[in-house]
Tab-separated table of C-alpha atoms in Angstrom:
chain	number	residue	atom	x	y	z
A	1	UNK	CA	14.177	-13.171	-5.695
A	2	UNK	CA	14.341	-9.385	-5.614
A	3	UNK	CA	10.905	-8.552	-5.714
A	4	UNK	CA	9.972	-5.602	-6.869
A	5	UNK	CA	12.335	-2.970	-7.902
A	6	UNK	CA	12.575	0.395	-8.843
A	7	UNK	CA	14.783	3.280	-10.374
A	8	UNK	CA	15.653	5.318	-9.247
A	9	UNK	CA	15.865	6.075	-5.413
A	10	UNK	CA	15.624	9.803	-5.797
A	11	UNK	CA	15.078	12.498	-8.543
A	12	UNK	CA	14.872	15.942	-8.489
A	13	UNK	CA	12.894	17.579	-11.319
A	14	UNK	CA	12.573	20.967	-13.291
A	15	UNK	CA	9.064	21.727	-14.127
A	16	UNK	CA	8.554	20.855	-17.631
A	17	UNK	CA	10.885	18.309	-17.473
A	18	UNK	CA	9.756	14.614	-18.578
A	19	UNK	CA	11.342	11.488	-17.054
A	20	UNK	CA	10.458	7.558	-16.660
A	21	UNK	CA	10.671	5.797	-13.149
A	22	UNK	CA	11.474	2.204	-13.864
A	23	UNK	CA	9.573	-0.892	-12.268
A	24	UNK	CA	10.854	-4.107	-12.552
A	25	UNK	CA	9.241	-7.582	-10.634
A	26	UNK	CA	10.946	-10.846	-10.889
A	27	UNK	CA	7.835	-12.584	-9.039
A	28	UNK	CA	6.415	-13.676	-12.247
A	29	UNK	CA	3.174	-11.592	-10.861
A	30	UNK	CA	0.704	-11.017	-13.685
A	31	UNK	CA	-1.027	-7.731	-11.861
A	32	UNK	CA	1.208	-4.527	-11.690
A	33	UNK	CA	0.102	-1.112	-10.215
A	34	UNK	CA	1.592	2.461	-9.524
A	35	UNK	CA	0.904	4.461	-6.470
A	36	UNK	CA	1.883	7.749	-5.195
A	37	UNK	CA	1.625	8.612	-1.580
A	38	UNK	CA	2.078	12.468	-0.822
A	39	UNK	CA	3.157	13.632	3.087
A	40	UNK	CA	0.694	11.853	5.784
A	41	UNK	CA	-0.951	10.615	3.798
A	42	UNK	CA	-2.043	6.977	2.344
A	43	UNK	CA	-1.285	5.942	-1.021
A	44	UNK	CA	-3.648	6.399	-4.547
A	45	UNK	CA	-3.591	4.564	-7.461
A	46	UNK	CA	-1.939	5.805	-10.824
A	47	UNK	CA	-2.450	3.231	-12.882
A	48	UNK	CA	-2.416	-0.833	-13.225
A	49	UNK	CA	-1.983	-3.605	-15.422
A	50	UNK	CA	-3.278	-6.920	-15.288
A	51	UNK	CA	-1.308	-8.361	-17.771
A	52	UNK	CA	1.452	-7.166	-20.586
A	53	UNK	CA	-0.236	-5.470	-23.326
A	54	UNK	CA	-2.754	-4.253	-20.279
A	55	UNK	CA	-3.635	-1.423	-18.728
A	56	UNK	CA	-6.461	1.189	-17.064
A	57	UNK	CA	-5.979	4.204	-15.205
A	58	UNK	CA	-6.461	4.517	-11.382
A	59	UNK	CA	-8.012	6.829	-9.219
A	60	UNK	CA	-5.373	10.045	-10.207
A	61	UNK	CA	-4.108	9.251	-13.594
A	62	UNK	CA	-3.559	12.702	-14.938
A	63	UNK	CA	-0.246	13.708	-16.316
A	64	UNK	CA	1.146	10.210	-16.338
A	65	UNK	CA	1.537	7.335	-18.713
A	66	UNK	CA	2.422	3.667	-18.624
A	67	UNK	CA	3.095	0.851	-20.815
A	68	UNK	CA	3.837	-2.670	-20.414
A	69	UNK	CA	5.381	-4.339	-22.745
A	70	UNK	CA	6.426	-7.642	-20.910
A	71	UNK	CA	5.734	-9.429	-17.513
A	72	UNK	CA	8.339	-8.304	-15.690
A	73	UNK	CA	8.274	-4.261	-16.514
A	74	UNK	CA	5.716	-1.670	-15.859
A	75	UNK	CA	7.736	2.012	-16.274
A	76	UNK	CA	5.670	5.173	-15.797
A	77	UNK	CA	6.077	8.183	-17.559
A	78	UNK	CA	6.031	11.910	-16.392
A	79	UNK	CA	5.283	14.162	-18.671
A	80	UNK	CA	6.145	17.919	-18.345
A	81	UNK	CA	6.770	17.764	-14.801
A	82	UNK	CA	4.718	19.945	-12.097
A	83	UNK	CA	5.081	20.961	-8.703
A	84	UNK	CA	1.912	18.720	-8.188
A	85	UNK	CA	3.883	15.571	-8.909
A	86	UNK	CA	6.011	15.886	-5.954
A	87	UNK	CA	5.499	12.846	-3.741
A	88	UNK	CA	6.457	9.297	-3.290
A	89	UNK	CA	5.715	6.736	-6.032
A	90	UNK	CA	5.312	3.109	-5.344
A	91	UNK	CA	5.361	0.204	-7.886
A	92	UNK	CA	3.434	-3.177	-6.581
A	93	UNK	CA	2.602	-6.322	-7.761
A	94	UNK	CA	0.267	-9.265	-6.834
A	95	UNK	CA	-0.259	-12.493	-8.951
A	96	UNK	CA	-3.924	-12.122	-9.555
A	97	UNK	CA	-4.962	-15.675	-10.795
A	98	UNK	CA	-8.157	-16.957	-9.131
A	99	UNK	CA	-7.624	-14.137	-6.557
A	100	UNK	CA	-7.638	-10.729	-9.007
A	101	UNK	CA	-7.372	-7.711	-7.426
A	102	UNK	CA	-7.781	-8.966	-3.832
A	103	UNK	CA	-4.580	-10.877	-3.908
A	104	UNK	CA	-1.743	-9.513	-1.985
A	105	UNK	CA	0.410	-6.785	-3.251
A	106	UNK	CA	4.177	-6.483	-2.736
A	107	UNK	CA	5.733	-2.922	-2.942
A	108	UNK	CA	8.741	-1.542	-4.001
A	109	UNK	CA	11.460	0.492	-2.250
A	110	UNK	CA	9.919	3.730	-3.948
A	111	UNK	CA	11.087	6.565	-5.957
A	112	UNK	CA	10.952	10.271	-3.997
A	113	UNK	CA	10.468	12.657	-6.962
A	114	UNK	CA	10.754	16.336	-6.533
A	115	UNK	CA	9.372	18.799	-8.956
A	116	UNK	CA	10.670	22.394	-8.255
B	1	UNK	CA	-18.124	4.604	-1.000
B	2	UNK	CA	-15.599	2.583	0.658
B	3	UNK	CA	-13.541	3.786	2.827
B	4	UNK	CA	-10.748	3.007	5.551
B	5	UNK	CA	-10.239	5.427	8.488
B	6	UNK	CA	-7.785	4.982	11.048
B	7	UNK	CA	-8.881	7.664	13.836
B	8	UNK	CA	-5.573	7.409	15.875
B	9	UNK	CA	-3.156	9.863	13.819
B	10	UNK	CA	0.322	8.960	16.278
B	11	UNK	CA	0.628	6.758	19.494
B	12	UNK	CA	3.295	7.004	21.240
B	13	UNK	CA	4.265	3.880	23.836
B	14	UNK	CA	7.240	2.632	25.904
B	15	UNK	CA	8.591	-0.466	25.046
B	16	UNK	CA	7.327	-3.298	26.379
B	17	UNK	CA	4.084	-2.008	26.582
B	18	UNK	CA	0.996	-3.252	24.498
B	19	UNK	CA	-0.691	-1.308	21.469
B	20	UNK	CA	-3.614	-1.903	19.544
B	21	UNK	CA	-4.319	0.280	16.230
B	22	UNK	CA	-7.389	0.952	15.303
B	23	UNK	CA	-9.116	0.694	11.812
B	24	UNK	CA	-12.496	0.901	10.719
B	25	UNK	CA	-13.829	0.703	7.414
B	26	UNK	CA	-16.978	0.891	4.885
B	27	UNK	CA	-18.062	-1.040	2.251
B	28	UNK	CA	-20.956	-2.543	0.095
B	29	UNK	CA	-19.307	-5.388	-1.104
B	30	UNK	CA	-20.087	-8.951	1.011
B	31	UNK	CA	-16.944	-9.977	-0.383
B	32	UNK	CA	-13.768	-8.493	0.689
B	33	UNK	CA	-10.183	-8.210	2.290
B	34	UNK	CA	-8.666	-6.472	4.570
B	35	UNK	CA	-4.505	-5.583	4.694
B	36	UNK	CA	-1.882	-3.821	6.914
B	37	UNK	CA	0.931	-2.490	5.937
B	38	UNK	CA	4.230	-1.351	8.053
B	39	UNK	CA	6.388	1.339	6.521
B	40	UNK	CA	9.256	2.045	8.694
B	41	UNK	CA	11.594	5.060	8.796
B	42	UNK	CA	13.415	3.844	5.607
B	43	UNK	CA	10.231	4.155	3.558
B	44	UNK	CA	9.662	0.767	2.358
B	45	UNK	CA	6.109	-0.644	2.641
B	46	UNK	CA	5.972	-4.666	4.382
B	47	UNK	CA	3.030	-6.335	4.177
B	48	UNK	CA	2.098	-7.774	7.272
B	49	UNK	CA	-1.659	-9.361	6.825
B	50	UNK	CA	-3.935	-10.474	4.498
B	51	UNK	CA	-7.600	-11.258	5.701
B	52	UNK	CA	-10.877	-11.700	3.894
B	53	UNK	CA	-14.115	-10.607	4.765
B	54	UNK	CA	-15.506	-14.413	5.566
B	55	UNK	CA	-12.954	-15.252	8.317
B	56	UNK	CA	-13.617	-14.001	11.520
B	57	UNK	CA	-11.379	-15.588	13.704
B	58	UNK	CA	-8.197	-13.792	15.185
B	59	UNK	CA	-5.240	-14.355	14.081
B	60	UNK	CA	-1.907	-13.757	15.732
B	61	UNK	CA	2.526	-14.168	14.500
B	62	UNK	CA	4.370	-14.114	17.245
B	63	UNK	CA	3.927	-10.492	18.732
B	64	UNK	CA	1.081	-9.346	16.329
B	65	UNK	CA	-2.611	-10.343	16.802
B	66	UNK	CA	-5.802	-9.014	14.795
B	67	UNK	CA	-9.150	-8.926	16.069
B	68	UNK	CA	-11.478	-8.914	12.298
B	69	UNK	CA	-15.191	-7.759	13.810
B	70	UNK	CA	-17.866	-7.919	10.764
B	71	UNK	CA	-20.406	-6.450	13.263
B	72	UNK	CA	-18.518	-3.322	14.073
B	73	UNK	CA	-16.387	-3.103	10.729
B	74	UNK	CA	-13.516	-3.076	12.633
B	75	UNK	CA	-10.087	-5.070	11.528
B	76	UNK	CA	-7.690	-4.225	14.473
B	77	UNK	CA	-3.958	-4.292	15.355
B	78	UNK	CA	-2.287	-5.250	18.402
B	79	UNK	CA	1.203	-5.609	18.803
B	80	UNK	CA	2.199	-7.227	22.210
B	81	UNK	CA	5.522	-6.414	24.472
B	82	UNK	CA	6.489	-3.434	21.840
B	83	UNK	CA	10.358	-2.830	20.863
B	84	UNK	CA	11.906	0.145	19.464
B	85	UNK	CA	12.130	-1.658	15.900
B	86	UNK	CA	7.571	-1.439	15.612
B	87	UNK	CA	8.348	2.273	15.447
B	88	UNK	CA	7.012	2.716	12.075
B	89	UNK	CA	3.500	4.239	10.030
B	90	UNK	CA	1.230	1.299	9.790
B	91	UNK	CA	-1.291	1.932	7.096
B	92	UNK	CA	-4.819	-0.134	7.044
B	93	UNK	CA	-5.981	-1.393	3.832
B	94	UNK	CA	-9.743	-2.562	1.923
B	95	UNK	CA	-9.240	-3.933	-1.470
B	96	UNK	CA	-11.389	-2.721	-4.260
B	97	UNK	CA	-11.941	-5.931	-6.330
B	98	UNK	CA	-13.887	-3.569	-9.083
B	99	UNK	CA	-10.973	-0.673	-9.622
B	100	UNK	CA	-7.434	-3.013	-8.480
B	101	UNK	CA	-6.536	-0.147	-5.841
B	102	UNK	CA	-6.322	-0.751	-2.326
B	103	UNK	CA	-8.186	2.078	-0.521
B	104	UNK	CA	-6.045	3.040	2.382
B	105	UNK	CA	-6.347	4.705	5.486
B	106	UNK	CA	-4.104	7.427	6.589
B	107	UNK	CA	-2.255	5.448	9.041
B	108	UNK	CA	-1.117	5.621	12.315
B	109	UNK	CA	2.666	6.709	13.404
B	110	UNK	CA	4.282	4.479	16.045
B	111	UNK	CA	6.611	5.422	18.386
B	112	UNK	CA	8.026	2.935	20.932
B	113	UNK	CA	10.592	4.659	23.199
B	114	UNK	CA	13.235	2.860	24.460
């Protein structure tokens, strides 16, 4: 198994600019979630999805977007990029089941984005 | 609100030596778990622990040990006989069964000289 994956490593932005950072699981994990962890500093919650067709915002949603269309895929959009968005984002996944949101999440590599 | 603070911002050890990281948190819930995470110099985050909020008892794998006190709201870290390779940030988590987010602390930098 892979995991989780992501795409790609690094990107460097122009403000304005719109992009989508790819997250892929091959853990057949039914919860999915997006993260972005700026310098010291712990990680916050973008968005999630509990299941394709699925999803709620987090605790910073603004200026992003996500879809998820099947199991395995959970890509989030940037749109017209801002300095602000500069950080590290993080794809996870946990199964859920009986467990929901307390199960254990596995992380991805990450993506560093810069937005200049 | 809940909330995970880990007071001890770096730590710096020789190897060898024993560390413990601290991590308190806050909560209403009765029900919950507990996490760390390691994320070494490469930037990856490795889970390390899950522990919920009805089992008290220490646990330890190989080198690492946790001490989970419900009294004190403490879920500590040791790692025992450090090597250079636990120089990492090791982040403390609370999961927020309501929201999906793990509320993390800030997490504590590791440095084990050689």
């Amino acid at each position: 198994n892979a995991g989780v994956t992501q795409t790609p490593k690094f990107r460097i932005l122009k403000i304005g600019q719109s992009m989508t950072l790819q997250c892929t699981q091959d853990m057949n994990h039914n919860y999915m979630y997006w993260y972005r962890q700026d310098p010291g500093m712990g990680l916050k919650l973008i968005y999630y999805s509990v299941g394709a067709g699925i999803t709620d915002k987090g605790e910073v949603p603004n200026g992003y977007n996500v879809s998820r269309s099947t199991t395995e895929d959970f890509p989030l959009r940037l749109e017209l990029a801002a300095p602000s968005q500069t950080s590290v984002y993080f794809c996870a996944s946990s199964y859920g089941g009986t467990s929901g949101f307390t199960d254990t999440q596995y992380f991805g590599p990450g993506t560093r984005l810069t937005v200049l | 609100a809940q909330k995970v603070t880990q007071a001890q911002t770096e730590i710096s050890v020789v190897e060898k030596e024993d560390v413990t990281l601290d991590c308190v948190y806050e909560t209403r819930d009765t029900t919950y778990y507990l996490f760390w995470y390691k994320q070494p110099p490469s930037g990856e985050l490795v889970f390390l622990i899950r522990r919920n909020s009805f089992d008290e008892q220490n646990e330890i794998s190989g080198r690492y040990s946790w001490n989970f006190q419900k009294s004190t709201s403490s879920f500590n870290f040791t790692i025992t006989a450090s090597q250079v390779v636990d120089s990492a940030v090791y982040f403390c988590a609370l999961s927020d069964d309501n929201t999906g987010k793990l509320i993390f602390g800030q997490g504590t930098t590791l440095q084990v000289k050689p």
